[in-house]
Coordinates of C-alpha atoms in Angstrom, one line a residue:
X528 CA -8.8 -26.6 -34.4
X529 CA -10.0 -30.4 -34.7
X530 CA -6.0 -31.4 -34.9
X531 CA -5.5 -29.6 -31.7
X532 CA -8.1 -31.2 -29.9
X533 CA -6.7 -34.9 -31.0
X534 CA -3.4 -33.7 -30.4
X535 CA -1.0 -34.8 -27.4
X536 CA -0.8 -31.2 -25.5
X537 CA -4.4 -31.1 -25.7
X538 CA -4.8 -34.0 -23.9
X539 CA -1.6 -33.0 -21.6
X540 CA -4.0 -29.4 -20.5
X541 CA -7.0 -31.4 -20.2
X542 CA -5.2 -34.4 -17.7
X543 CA -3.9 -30.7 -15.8
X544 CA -7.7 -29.3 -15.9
X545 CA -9.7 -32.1 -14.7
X546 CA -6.9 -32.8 -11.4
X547 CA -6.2 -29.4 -10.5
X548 CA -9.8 -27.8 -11.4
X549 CA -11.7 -28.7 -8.4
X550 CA -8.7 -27.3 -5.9
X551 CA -8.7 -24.5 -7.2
X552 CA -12.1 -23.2 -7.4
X553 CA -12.1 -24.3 -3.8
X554 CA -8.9 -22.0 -3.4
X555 CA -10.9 -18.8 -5.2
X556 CA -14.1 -18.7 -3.2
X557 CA -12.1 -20.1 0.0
X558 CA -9.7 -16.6 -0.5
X559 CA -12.8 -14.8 -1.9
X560 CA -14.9 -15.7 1.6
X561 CA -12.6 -15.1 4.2
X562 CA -11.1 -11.7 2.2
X563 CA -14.8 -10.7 2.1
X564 CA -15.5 -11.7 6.0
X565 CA -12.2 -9.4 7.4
X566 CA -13.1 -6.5 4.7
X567 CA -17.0 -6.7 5.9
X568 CA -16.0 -6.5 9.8
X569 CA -13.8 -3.6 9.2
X570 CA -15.4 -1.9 6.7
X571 CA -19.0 -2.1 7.9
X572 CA -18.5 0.1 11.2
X573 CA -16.2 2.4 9.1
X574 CA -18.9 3.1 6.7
X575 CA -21.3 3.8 9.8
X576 CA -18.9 5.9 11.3
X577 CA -18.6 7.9 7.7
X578 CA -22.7 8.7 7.9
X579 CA -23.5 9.2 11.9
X580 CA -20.2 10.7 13.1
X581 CA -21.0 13.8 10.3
X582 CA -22.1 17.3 11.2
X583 CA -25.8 16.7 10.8
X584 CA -25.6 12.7 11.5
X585 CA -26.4 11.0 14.3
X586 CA -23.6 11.0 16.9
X587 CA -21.6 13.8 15.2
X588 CA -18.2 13.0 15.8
X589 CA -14.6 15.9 15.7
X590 CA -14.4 17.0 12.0
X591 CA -10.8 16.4 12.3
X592 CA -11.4 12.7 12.9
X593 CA -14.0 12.4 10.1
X594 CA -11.3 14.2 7.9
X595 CA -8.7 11.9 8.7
X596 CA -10.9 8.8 8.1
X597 CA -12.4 9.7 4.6
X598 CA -8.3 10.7 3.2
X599 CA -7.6 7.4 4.6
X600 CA -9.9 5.8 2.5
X601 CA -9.8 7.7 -0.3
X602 CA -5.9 7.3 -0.3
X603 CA -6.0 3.0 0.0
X604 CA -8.9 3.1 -2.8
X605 CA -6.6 4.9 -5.4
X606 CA -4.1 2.5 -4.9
X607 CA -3.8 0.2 -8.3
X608 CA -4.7 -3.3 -6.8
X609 CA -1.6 -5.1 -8.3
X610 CA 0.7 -2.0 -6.8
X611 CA -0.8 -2.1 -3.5
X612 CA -0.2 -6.2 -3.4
X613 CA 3.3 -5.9 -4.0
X614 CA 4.0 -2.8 -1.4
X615 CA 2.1 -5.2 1.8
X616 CA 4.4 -8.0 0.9
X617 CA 6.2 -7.6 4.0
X618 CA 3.1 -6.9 6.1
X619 CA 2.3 -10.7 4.7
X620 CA 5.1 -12.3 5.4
X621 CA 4.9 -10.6 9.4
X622 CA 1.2 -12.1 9.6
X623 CA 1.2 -15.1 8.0
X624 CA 4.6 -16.1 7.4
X625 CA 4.6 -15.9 4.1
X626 CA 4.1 -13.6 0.8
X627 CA 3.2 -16.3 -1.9
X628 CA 0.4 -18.7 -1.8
X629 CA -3.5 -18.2 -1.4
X630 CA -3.3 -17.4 2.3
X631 CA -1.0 -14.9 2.0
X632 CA -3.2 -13.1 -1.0
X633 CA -5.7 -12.3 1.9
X634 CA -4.4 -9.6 3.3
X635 CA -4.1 -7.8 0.4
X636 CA -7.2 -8.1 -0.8
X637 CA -8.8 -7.2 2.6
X638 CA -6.7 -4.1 2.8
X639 CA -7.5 -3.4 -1.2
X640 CA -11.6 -4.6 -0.3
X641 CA -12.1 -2.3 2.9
X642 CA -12.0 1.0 2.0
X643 CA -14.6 -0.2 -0.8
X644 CA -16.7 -1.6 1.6
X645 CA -16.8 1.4 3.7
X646 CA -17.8 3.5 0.5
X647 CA -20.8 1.1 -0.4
X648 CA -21.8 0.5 3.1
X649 CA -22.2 4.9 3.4
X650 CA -23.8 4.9 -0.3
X651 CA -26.6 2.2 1.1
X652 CA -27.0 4.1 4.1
X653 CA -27.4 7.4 2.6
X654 CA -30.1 6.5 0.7
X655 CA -32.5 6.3 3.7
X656 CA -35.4 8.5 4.2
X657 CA -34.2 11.2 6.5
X658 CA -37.4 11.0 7.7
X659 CA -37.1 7.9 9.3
X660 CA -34.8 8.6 11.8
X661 CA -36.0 12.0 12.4
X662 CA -39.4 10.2 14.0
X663 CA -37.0 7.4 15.9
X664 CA -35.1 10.8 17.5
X665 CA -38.6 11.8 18.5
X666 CA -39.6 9.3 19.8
X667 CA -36.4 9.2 22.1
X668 CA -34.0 6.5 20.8
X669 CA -30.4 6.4 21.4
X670 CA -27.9 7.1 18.8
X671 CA -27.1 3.0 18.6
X672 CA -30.7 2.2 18.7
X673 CA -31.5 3.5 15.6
X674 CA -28.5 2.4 14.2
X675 CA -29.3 -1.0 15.1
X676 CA -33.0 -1.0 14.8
X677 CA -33.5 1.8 12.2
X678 CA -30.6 2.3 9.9
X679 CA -29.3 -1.2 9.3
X680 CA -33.1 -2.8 8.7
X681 CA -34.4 -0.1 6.8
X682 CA -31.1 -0.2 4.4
X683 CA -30.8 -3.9 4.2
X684 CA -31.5 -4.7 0.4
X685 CA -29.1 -2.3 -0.3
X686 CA -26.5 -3.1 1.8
X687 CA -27.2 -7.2 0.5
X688 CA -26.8 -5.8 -3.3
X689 CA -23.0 -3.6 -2.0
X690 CA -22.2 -6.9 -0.3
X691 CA -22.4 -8.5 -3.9
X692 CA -20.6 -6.5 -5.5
X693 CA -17.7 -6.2 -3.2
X694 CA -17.8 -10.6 -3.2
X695 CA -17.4 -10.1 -6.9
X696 CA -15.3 -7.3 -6.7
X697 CA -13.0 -8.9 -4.5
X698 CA -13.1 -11.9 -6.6
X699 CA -11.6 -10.7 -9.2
X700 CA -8.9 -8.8 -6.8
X701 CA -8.2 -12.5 -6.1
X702 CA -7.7 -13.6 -9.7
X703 CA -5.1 -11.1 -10.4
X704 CA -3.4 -12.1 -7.1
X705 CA -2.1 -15.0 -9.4
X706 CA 0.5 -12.3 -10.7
X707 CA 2.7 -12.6 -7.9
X708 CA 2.0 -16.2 -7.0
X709 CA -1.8 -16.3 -5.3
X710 CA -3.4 -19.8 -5.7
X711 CA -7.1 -20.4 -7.5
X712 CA -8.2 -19.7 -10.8
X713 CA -5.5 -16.6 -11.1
X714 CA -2.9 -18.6 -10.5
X715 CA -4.3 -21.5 -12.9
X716 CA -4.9 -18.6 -15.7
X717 CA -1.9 -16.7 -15.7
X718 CA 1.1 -18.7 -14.8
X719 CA -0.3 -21.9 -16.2
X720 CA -2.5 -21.1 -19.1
X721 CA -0.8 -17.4 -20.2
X722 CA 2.7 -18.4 -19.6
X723 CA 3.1 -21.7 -20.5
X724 CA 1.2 -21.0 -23.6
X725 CA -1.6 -24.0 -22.4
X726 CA -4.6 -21.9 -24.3
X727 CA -7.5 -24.7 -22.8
X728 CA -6.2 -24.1 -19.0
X729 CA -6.5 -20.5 -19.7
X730 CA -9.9 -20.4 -20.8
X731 CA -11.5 -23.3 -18.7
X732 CA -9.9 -21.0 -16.1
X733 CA -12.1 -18.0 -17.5
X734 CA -14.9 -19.9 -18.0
X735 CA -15.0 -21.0 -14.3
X736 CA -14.4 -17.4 -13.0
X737 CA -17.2 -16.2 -15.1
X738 CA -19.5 -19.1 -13.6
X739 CA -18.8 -18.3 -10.0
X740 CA -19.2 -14.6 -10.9
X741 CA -22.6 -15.1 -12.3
X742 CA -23.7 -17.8 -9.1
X743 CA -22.9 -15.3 -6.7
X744 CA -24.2 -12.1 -8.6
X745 CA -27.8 -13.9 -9.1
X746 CA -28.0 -15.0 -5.5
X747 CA -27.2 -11.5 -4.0
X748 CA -29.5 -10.0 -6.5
X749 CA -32.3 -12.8 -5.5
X750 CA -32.2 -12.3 -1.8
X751 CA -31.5 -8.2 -1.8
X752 CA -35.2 -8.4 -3.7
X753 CA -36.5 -10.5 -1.6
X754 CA -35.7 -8.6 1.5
X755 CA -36.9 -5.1 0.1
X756 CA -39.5 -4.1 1.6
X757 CA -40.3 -2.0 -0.9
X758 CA -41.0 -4.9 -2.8
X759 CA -43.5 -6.5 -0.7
X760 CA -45.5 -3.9 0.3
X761 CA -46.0 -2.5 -3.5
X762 CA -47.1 -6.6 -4.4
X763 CA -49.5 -6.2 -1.5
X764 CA -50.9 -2.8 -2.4
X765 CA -51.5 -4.3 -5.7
X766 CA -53.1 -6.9 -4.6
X767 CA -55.5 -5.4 -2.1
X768 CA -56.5 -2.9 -5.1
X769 CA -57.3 -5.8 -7.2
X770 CA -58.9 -7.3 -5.0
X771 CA -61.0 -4.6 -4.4
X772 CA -61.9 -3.9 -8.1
X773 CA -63.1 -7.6 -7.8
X774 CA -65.0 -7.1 -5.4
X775 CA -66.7 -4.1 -6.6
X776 CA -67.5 -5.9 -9.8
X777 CA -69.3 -8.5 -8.0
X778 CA -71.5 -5.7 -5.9
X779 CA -75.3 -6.0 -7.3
X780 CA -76.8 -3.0 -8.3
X781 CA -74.4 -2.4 -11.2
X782 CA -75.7 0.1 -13.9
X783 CA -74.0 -2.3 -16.5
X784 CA -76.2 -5.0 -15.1
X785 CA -79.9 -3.0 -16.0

């Protein structure tokens, strides 16, 4: 191990990791963004549709529509990831001109990342208290006001901790995009470090997908917590009781005090 590290390749992978490093975790998280922006705008109002167009939601919509839009779905999310890249080639190569590079791995992984979207965007929004927007119906609230000022607040934090998951999700899509030619840390890993045999490239490459990983995991995590409501109110109940057993201990009078 020591004779590798004073050894000419070693130093050949290490000149190749510290000039091309920086690019391309610039390329990861600038494919990782923008994948995650298109799948977010088209996947968010498909996963509304998929809980307030239902029978009992709240603007049912034809069964035959709502059919239609979960076998879509289903059918793009049982596609293998590395299958469905090279079958939307040519749809690529028609909107960006091209089917190799990092701008090209895009449209896969937004057509790959929306149907999963769709299906954590419903899962958060199922999760609220029927309740809820039973009282906003009562009270006389159009179909998109309480989707915009009952559904969508009161499922925040959850929708914040799908949102991670798809970033990282799709961030990995990206990585394997290297297989046919995508540009970041895939690329780095597979054509450089796997098939040129160049073990260090392969697992700085690792190491750096592992660090952006755990970045953005934490800092979804942090802020779906800190938006729960939930939260808040339970570390204010808590602190109103304890504040009232203070207070009672203070009160004179106190059998304990004869």
């Amino acid at each position: 191990m020591l004779e590798f590290f004073q050894s000419a390749k070693f130093a050949e992978q290490l000149s190749y990791v510290l000039k091309n490093l920086p690019f391309a975790v610039w390329e990861t998280v600038y494919s990782t963004v923008l994948a995650t922006l298109f799948a977010y705008i088209i996947g968010l109002p498909l996963g509304i549709i998929l809980v307030t167009g239902e029978k009992n939601g709240v603007r049912p919509l034809p069964s035959g529509l709502m059919k239609v839009l979960n076998v879509v779905v289903n059918l793009l999310r049982s596609v293998p990831f590395l299958i469905l890249m090279v079958m939307v080639m040519p749809l690529s190569r028609l909107i960006v001109g091209t089917s190799i590079g990092t701008v090209a791995s895009i449209v896969p992984l937004v057509i790959a990342a929306f149907p999963f979207v769709a299906r954590l965007v419903e899962g958060s929004l199922r999760e609220m208290d029927p309740g809820v927007i039973e009282a906003a119906q009562a009270m006389g609230c159009t179909p998109f006001q309480i989707i915009r000022k009952v559904i969508l607040p009161e499922s925040l934090p959850s929708l914040l901790t799908g949102f991670t998951t798809a970033f990282v999700t799709i961030l990995s899509y990206g990585a394997m995009s290297g297989a046919i030619g995508g540009g970041g840390l895939g690329n780095m890993a597979l054509n450089r470090g796997y098939t040129r045999g160049m073990t260090f490239v392969l697992y700085m490459a690792v190491v750096f997908l592992v660090i952006l990983v755990q970045v953005f995991q934490s800092a979804g995590g942090h802020f779906a917590v800190s938006l729960d409501r939930r939260n808040r109110n339970g570390k204010k109940s808590s602190k109103k009781v304890r504040n009232k057993i203070d207070r009672d201990k203070k009160l004179p009078g106190d059998p304990g005090d004869m």
